[in-house]
Amino acid sequence: MTGKIVSADTNRVVIITGGSRGIGRTIGLRMADANTRIYFNYSGHDSQDAEETVKLIEDAGGSALASRVNVASQQDVQDFFKKIVEECHRVDVLVNNAGITTDGLLVRMKEEDWDRVLAINLKGAFHCIQAAAKIMMKQRAGRIINMASVVGVMGNPGQANYAASKAGLIGLTKTAARELAPRGITVNAIAPGFIDTYMTASLPDKVKEAMQAQIPLGRFGQPEDVAEVVAFLASAKASYITGQVIHVNGGMYM
Ligand code: NAP
């Protein structure tokens, strides 16, 4: 575990899965302020990333605690939420951002690659929503934001497992939105297009050029483009928005 929560009196508790780098890190930074406690997790791929993120959030005037948690494990997720509730007694915002890709053509895709992507991207969100909803229902308030993808609505060759996980996440979002609305909880999804992060950095230049050609705004998005929408959906200004998929893709999908 890395970081410290500076004050027990701050009034907003935000949980971000996969918050150590990329879009998740930027969401943490965007939401950091003296009144917000940020709890984020990561798989442990590189704990230096998590330490750096905690430092960046602290430098921005916020406080953060990073935990190594595998969202695919229900037990890990339950332990993670239990600790937060013991400390804060509430959860205001959950951002289900953790995600991975293991690409390959459908006919050659290994069962273990299918299972792993679905377990983290879709089942992981289910675990976290279930844990957060129990707390938010008692509060009669809460915001849940799920990180889907343009690929979940368009499909993409080589990403059958990833596209299925993100399409599933959209179905999960709409169902959770309907079930939880009577308790004052909103649930929305964001579907980013291609965003400049570690996840897209390894794509060959030819693939990147071909993708860029499909984007009317002519560029990949930045993590800040997505974090801004998360901050809005988590704010009081978005209180009448639920069950929606907000597309952040430079016009790639209309
Ligand atoms: P990224 O840079 O690869 O970061 C992924 C984050 O998820 C890391 O913090 C990683 O932790 C964490 N993570 C991975 N497996 C996990 C697990 N089992 N349990 C807990 N945390 C785990 O990815 P990104 O580009 O920022 O993407 C963030 C989200 O946006 C993902 O859901 C992705 O599908 C979605 N998205 C991205 C793009 C894009 O173009 N980048 C487009 C559409 C949607 P470790 O580093 O410790 O593994």
Tab-separated table of C-alpha atoms and ligand atoms in Angstrom:
chain	number	residue	atom	x	y	z
A	1	MET	CA	0.000	0.000	0.000
A	2	THR	CA	1.288	3.452	-0.944
A	3	GLY	CA	0.275	6.941	0.174
A	4	LYS	CA	-1.673	8.393	3.054
A	5	ILE	CA	-5.031	9.980	3.585
A	6	VAL	CA	-4.328	13.358	5.135
A	7	SER	CA	-7.638	14.166	6.746
A	8	ALA	CA	-10.570	12.119	7.971
A	9	ASP	CA	-12.845	15.144	7.552
A	10	THR	CA	-12.700	15.457	3.802
A	11	ASN	CA	-16.106	14.977	2.299
A	12	ARG	CA	-15.810	13.082	-0.964
A	13	VAL	CA	-14.530	9.533	-1.365
A	14	VAL	CA	-13.573	8.515	-4.894
A	15	ILE	CA	-12.498	5.004	-5.899
A	16	ILE	CA	-10.690	4.482	-9.193
A	17	THR	CA	-9.777	1.020	-10.438
A	18	GLY	CA	-6.627	0.840	-12.541
A	19	GLY	CA	-5.569	4.255	-11.287
A	20	SER	CA	-1.792	3.851	-11.414
A	21	ARG	CA	-1.208	5.067	-14.951
A	22	GLY	CA	-2.820	6.178	-18.223
A	23	ILE	CA	-6.431	7.327	-18.119
A	24	GLY	CA	-6.932	6.197	-14.496
A	25	ARG	CA	-3.997	8.287	-13.261
A	26	THR	CA	-5.282	11.346	-15.115
A	27	ILE	CA	-8.756	10.875	-13.619
A	28	GLY	CA	-7.190	10.833	-10.143
A	29	LEU	CA	-5.282	14.023	-10.889
A	30	ARG	CA	-8.350	15.729	-12.348
A	31	MET	CA	-10.434	14.886	-9.285
A	32	ALA	CA	-7.770	15.654	-6.682
A	33	ASP	CA	-8.489	18.464	-4.254
A	34	ALA	CA	-8.359	19.087	-0.534
A	35	ASN	CA	-11.906	17.772	-0.077
A	36	THR	CA	-11.469	14.497	-1.899
A	37	ARG	CA	-9.939	11.238	-0.773
A	38	ILE	CA	-8.854	9.102	-3.692
A	39	TYR	CA	-8.453	5.360	-3.316
A	40	PHE	CA	-7.099	3.677	-6.386
A	41	ASN	CA	-5.961	0.196	-7.191
A	42	TYR	CA	-3.719	-1.440	-9.755
A	43	SER	CA	-2.692	-4.980	-10.628
A	44	GLY	CA	0.911	-4.637	-9.555
A	45	HIS	CA	2.418	-4.584	-13.016
A	46	ASP	CA	4.661	-1.778	-11.765
A	47	SER	CA	4.278	-0.383	-8.248
A	48	GLN	CA	6.538	2.535	-9.195
A	49	ASP	CA	3.675	3.838	-11.364
A	50	ALA	CA	1.370	3.755	-8.345
A	51	GLU	CA	3.900	5.551	-6.136
A	52	GLU	CA	4.365	8.229	-8.784
A	53	THR	CA	0.606	8.713	-9.087
A	54	VAL	CA	0.201	9.137	-5.328
A	55	LYS	CA	2.956	11.744	-5.380
A	56	LEU	CA	1.401	13.615	-8.314
A	57	ILE	CA	-1.990	13.694	-6.549
A	58	GLU	CA	-0.384	14.923	-3.318
A	59	ASP	CA	1.535	17.600	-5.237
A	60	ALA	CA	-1.803	18.704	-6.702
A	61	GLY	CA	-3.149	19.254	-3.173
A	62	GLY	CA	-5.095	16.009	-2.850
A	63	SER	CA	-4.650	12.771	-0.953
A	64	ALA	CA	-4.526	9.258	-2.327
A	65	LEU	CA	-4.016	5.694	-1.232
A	66	ALA	CA	-2.919	3.057	-3.732
A	67	SER	CA	-3.594	-0.654	-3.213
A	68	ARG	CA	-2.540	-3.659	-5.177
A	69	VAL	CA	-5.839	-5.388	-5.985
A	70	ASN	CA	-6.857	-7.744	-8.748
A	71	VAL	CA	-10.375	-6.640	-9.697
A	72	ALA	CA	-11.011	-10.081	-11.200
A	73	SER	CA	-10.933	-11.508	-7.664
A	74	GLN	CA	-14.164	-10.965	-5.763
A	75	GLN	CA	-12.371	-11.540	-2.462
A	76	ASP	CA	-9.684	-8.927	-3.243
A	77	VAL	CA	-12.367	-6.416	-4.201
A	78	GLN	CA	-14.434	-7.087	-1.075
A	79	ASP	CA	-11.359	-6.661	1.147
A	80	PHE	CA	-10.460	-3.419	-0.663
A	81	PHE	CA	-13.938	-1.917	-0.132
A	82	LYS	CA	-14.134	-3.174	3.474
A	83	LYS	CA	-10.973	-1.266	4.317
A	84	ILE	CA	-12.238	1.911	2.692
A	85	VAL	CA	-15.580	1.741	4.489
A	86	GLU	CA	-13.863	1.105	7.830
A	87	GLU	CA	-11.810	4.232	7.213
A	88	CYS	CA	-14.356	6.577	5.596
A	89	HIS	CA	-17.814	5.066	6.128
A	90	ARG	CA	-18.841	6.103	2.626
A	91	VAL	CA	-18.164	5.869	-1.103
A	92	ASP	CA	-19.292	8.741	-3.319
A	93	VAL	CA	-17.820	7.897	-6.703
A	94	LEU	CA	-16.672	4.630	-8.255
A	95	VAL	CA	-14.793	4.734	-11.556
A	96	ASN	CA	-14.407	1.274	-13.106
A	97	ASN	CA	-11.399	2.012	-15.264
A	98	ALA	CA	-9.148	-1.079	-14.956
A	99	GLY	CA	-8.821	-2.836	-18.265
A	100	ILE	CA	-6.482	-4.878	-20.411
A	101	THR	CA	-6.201	-6.087	-23.998
A	102	THR	CA	-4.937	-9.414	-25.265
A	103	ASP	CA	-5.483	-9.142	-28.984
A	104	GLY	CA	-5.661	-11.882	-31.572
A	105	LEU	CA	-7.863	-12.959	-34.434
A	106	LEU	CA	-11.040	-14.706	-33.349
A	107	VAL	CA	-10.270	-18.048	-34.958
A	108	ARG	CA	-6.908	-18.241	-33.229
A	109	MET	CA	-7.864	-16.715	-29.881
A	110	LYS	CA	-6.910	-18.864	-26.924
A	111	GLU	CA	-9.610	-19.565	-24.368
A	112	GLU	CA	-7.356	-18.235	-21.588
A	113	ASP	CA	-7.027	-14.870	-23.408
A	114	TRP	CA	-10.796	-14.651	-23.775
A	115	ASP	CA	-11.320	-15.514	-20.085
A	116	ARG	CA	-8.665	-13.144	-18.747
A	117	VAL	CA	-9.950	-10.097	-20.617
A	118	LEU	CA	-13.571	-10.805	-19.661
A	119	ALA	CA	-12.573	-11.475	-16.029
A	120	ILE	CA	-10.794	-8.136	-15.618
A	121	ASN	CA	-12.750	-5.800	-17.904
A	122	LEU	CA	-16.276	-7.064	-17.242
A	123	LYS	CA	-16.405	-9.265	-14.157
A	124	GLY	CA	-14.047	-6.866	-12.365
A	125	ALA	CA	-16.541	-4.041	-12.885
A	126	PHE	CA	-19.371	-6.279	-11.667
A	127	HIS	CA	-17.434	-7.030	-8.462
A	128	CYS	CA	-16.783	-3.341	-7.806
A	129	ILE	CA	-20.312	-2.193	-8.652
A	130	GLN	CA	-21.757	-4.820	-6.327
A	131	ALA	CA	-19.467	-3.777	-3.464
A	132	ALA	CA	-20.017	-0.036	-4.030
A	133	ALA	CA	-23.778	-0.295	-4.585
A	134	LYS	CA	-24.311	-1.859	-1.151
A	135	ILE	CA	-22.752	1.218	0.440
A	136	MET	CA	-24.283	3.775	-1.952
A	137	MET	CA	-27.778	2.322	-1.508
A	138	LYS	CA	-27.587	3.021	2.228
A	139	GLN	CA	-26.374	6.569	1.493
A	140	ARG	CA	-29.138	6.991	-1.120
A	141	ALA	CA	-26.518	8.670	-3.303
A	142	GLY	CA	-23.587	7.728	-5.484
A	143	ARG	CA	-21.997	7.932	-8.912
A	144	ILE	CA	-20.700	4.973	-10.889
A	145	ILE	CA	-18.751	5.542	-14.102
A	146	ASN	CA	-17.643	2.623	-16.256
A	147	MET	CA	-14.862	2.886	-18.827
A	148	ALA	CA	-16.159	1.148	-21.957
A	149	SER	CA	-14.682	1.711	-25.442
A	150	VAL	CA	-15.658	2.708	-28.954
A	151	VAL	CA	-14.706	-0.869	-29.813
A	152	GLY	CA	-17.612	-2.104	-27.674
A	153	VAL	CA	-20.063	-0.410	-30.035
A	154	MET	CA	-18.211	-0.696	-33.385
A	155	GLY	CA	-16.290	-3.964	-33.038
A	156	ASN	CA	-12.646	-4.195	-34.131
A	157	PRO	CA	-10.786	-6.979	-35.931
A	158	GLY	CA	-8.415	-8.732	-33.513
A	159	GLN	CA	-10.294	-7.632	-30.408
A	160	ALA	CA	-13.204	-10.080	-30.050
A	161	ASN	CA	-12.564	-10.564	-26.335
A	162	TYR	CA	-12.007	-6.855	-25.632
A	163	ALA	CA	-14.996	-5.713	-27.721
A	164	ALA	CA	-17.250	-8.288	-26.037
A	165	SER	CA	-16.076	-7.159	-22.589
A	166	LYS	CA	-16.784	-3.495	-23.382
A	167	ALA	CA	-20.165	-4.227	-25.010
A	168	GLY	CA	-20.995	-6.266	-21.894
A	169	LEU	CA	-19.963	-3.349	-19.717
A	170	ILE	CA	-22.462	-1.140	-21.552
A	171	GLY	CA	-25.261	-3.655	-20.846
A	172	LEU	CA	-24.148	-3.827	-17.218
A	173	THR	CA	-24.176	-0.016	-17.032
A	174	LYS	CA	-27.750	0.269	-18.308
A	175	THR	CA	-29.047	-2.473	-16.016
A	176	ALA	CA	-27.294	-1.051	-12.955
A	177	ALA	CA	-28.633	2.411	-13.875
A	178	ARG	CA	-32.206	1.088	-13.886
A	179	GLU	CA	-31.798	-0.909	-10.658
A	180	LEU	CA	-30.035	1.822	-8.702
A	181	ALA	CA	-31.872	4.956	-9.880
A	182	PRO	CA	-34.552	4.668	-7.177
A	183	ARG	CA	-31.744	4.938	-4.586
A	184	GLY	CA	-30.345	8.135	-6.060
A	185	ILE	CA	-27.354	6.456	-7.729
A	186	THR	CA	-26.421	7.270	-11.320
A	187	VAL	CA	-24.523	4.818	-13.511
A	188	ASN	CA	-22.992	5.862	-16.827
A	189	ALA	CA	-20.376	4.628	-19.262
A	190	ILE	CA	-17.743	6.511	-21.198
A	191	ALA	CA	-16.645	5.050	-24.530
A	192	PRO	CA	-13.265	6.524	-25.449
A	193	GLY	CA	-11.889	6.203	-28.958
A	194	PHE	CA	-8.120	5.910	-29.337
A	195	ILE	CA	-6.367	7.632	-26.450
A	196	ASP	CA	-2.605	8.154	-26.102
A	197	THR	CA	-1.615	5.766	-23.271
A	198	TYR	CA	0.541	2.713	-22.661
A	199	MET	CA	-2.341	0.606	-24.037
A	200	THR	CA	-2.087	2.181	-27.499
A	201	ALA	CA	1.653	3.009	-27.455
A	202	SER	CA	2.649	-0.457	-28.643
A	203	LEU	CA	0.526	-0.352	-31.817
A	204	PRO	CA	2.627	-0.413	-35.000
A	205	ASP	CA	2.907	2.995	-36.737
A	206	LYS	CA	1.004	1.696	-39.784
A	207	VAL	CA	-1.969	0.708	-37.604
A	208	LYS	CA	-1.855	4.075	-35.817
A	209	GLU	CA	-1.863	5.945	-39.139
A	210	ALA	CA	-4.812	3.880	-40.398
A	211	MET	CA	-6.724	4.585	-37.188
A	212	GLN	CA	-5.957	8.282	-37.276
A	213	ALA	CA	-7.349	8.440	-40.812
A	214	GLN	CA	-10.729	7.281	-39.426
A	215	ILE	CA	-10.889	10.111	-36.872
A	216	PRO	CA	-12.575	13.282	-38.201
A	217	LEU	CA	-10.684	15.439	-35.671
A	218	GLY	CA	-7.472	13.921	-37.050
A	219	ARG	CA	-5.721	12.958	-33.812
A	220	PHE	CA	-5.728	10.472	-30.948
A	221	GLY	CA	-7.357	11.720	-27.759
A	222	GLN	CA	-5.470	12.573	-24.577
A	223	PRO	CA	-6.280	11.037	-21.167
A	224	GLU	CA	-7.410	14.555	-20.097
A	225	ASP	CA	-10.195	14.438	-22.727
A	226	VAL	CA	-11.651	11.435	-20.892
A	227	ALA	CA	-10.909	12.616	-17.335
A	228	GLU	CA	-12.871	15.812	-17.942
A	229	VAL	CA	-16.005	13.803	-18.750
A	230	VAL	CA	-15.511	11.639	-15.652
A	231	ALA	CA	-15.258	14.780	-13.503
A	232	PHE	CA	-18.475	16.108	-15.038
A	233	LEU	CA	-20.403	12.834	-14.574
A	234	ALA	CA	-19.226	12.708	-10.956
A	235	SER	CA	-20.324	16.291	-10.298
A	236	ALA	CA	-23.648	17.683	-9.090
A	237	LYS	CA	-24.149	19.114	-12.572
A	238	ALA	CA	-24.751	15.617	-13.976
A	239	SER	CA	-27.442	14.586	-11.506
A	240	TYR	CA	-30.087	13.969	-14.221
A	241	ILE	CA	-27.872	11.792	-16.428
A	242	THR	CA	-27.991	8.026	-15.981
A	243	GLY	CA	-27.743	4.903	-18.142
A	244	GLN	CA	-25.890	6.792	-20.876
A	245	VAL	CA	-22.832	6.019	-22.956
A	246	ILE	CA	-20.814	9.180	-23.531
A	247	HIS	CA	-18.577	8.920	-26.586
A	248	VAL	CA	-15.171	10.621	-26.480
A	249	ASN	CA	-13.631	9.681	-29.807
A	250	GLY	CA	-12.909	12.711	-32.026
A	251	GLY	CA	-15.917	11.811	-34.171
A	252	MET	CA	-14.658	8.337	-35.048
A	253	TYR	CA	-18.085	6.904	-34.206
A	254	MET	CA	-21.216	9.033	-34.603
B	1	NAP	P1	-3.296	1.364	-19.175
B	1	NAP	O1	-2.412	2.545	-19.361
B	1	NAP	O2	-2.831	0.034	-19.651
B	1	NAP	O3	-3.674	1.263	-17.608
B	1	NAP	C1	-4.475	0.201	-17.153
B	1	NAP	C2	-4.651	0.307	-15.658
B	1	NAP	O4	-5.465	-0.822	-15.229
B	1	NAP	C3	-3.342	0.190	-14.896
B	1	NAP	O5	-3.420	0.980	-13.726
B	1	NAP	C4	-3.296	-1.296	-14.510
B	1	NAP	O6	-2.488	-1.590	-13.391
B	1	NAP	C5	-4.754	-1.531	-14.191
B	1	NAP	N1	-5.120	-2.943	-14.192
B	1	NAP	C6	-4.885	-3.866	-15.159
B	1	NAP	N2	-5.338	-5.063	-14.752
B	1	NAP	C7	-5.871	-4.900	-13.524
B	1	NAP	C8	-6.455	-5.772	-12.573
B	1	NAP	N3	-6.613	-7.076	-12.819
B	1	NAP	N4	-6.881	-5.258	-11.376
B	1	NAP	C9	-6.700	-3.946	-11.099
B	1	NAP	N5	-6.144	-3.057	-11.961
B	1	NAP	C10	-5.719	-3.543	-13.151
B	1	NAP	O7	-4.711	1.578	-19.870
B	1	NAP	P2	-5.501	2.906	-20.324
B	1	NAP	O8	-5.241	3.136	-21.750
B	1	NAP	O9	-5.276	3.999	-19.353
B	1	NAP	O10	-7.006	2.372	-20.230
B	1	NAP	C11	-7.829	2.591	-19.106
B	1	NAP	C12	-9.235	2.111	-19.446
B	1	NAP	O11	-9.718	2.813	-20.591
B	1	NAP	C13	-9.317	0.626	-19.787
B	1	NAP	O12	-10.500	0.069	-19.289
B	1	NAP	C14	-9.348	0.632	-21.304
B	1	NAP	O13	-9.977	-0.517	-21.817
B	1	NAP	C15	-10.148	1.883	-21.563
B	1	NAP	N6	-9.930	2.438	-22.900
B	1	NAP	C16	-8.688	2.834	-23.301
B	1	NAP	C17	-8.528	3.348	-24.578
B	1	NAP	C18	-7.184	3.807	-25.087
B	1	NAP	O14	-7.109	4.101	-26.292
B	1	NAP	N7	-6.149	3.899	-24.295
B	1	NAP	C19	-9.621	3.441	-25.437
B	1	NAP	C20	-10.869	3.029	-24.996
B	1	NAP	C21	-11.006	2.532	-23.719
B	1	NAP	P3	-1.004	-2.226	-13.642
B	1	NAP	O15	-0.253	-1.225	-14.481
B	1	NAP	O16	-0.449	-2.436	-12.280
B	1	NAP	O17	-1.246	-3.505	-14.406
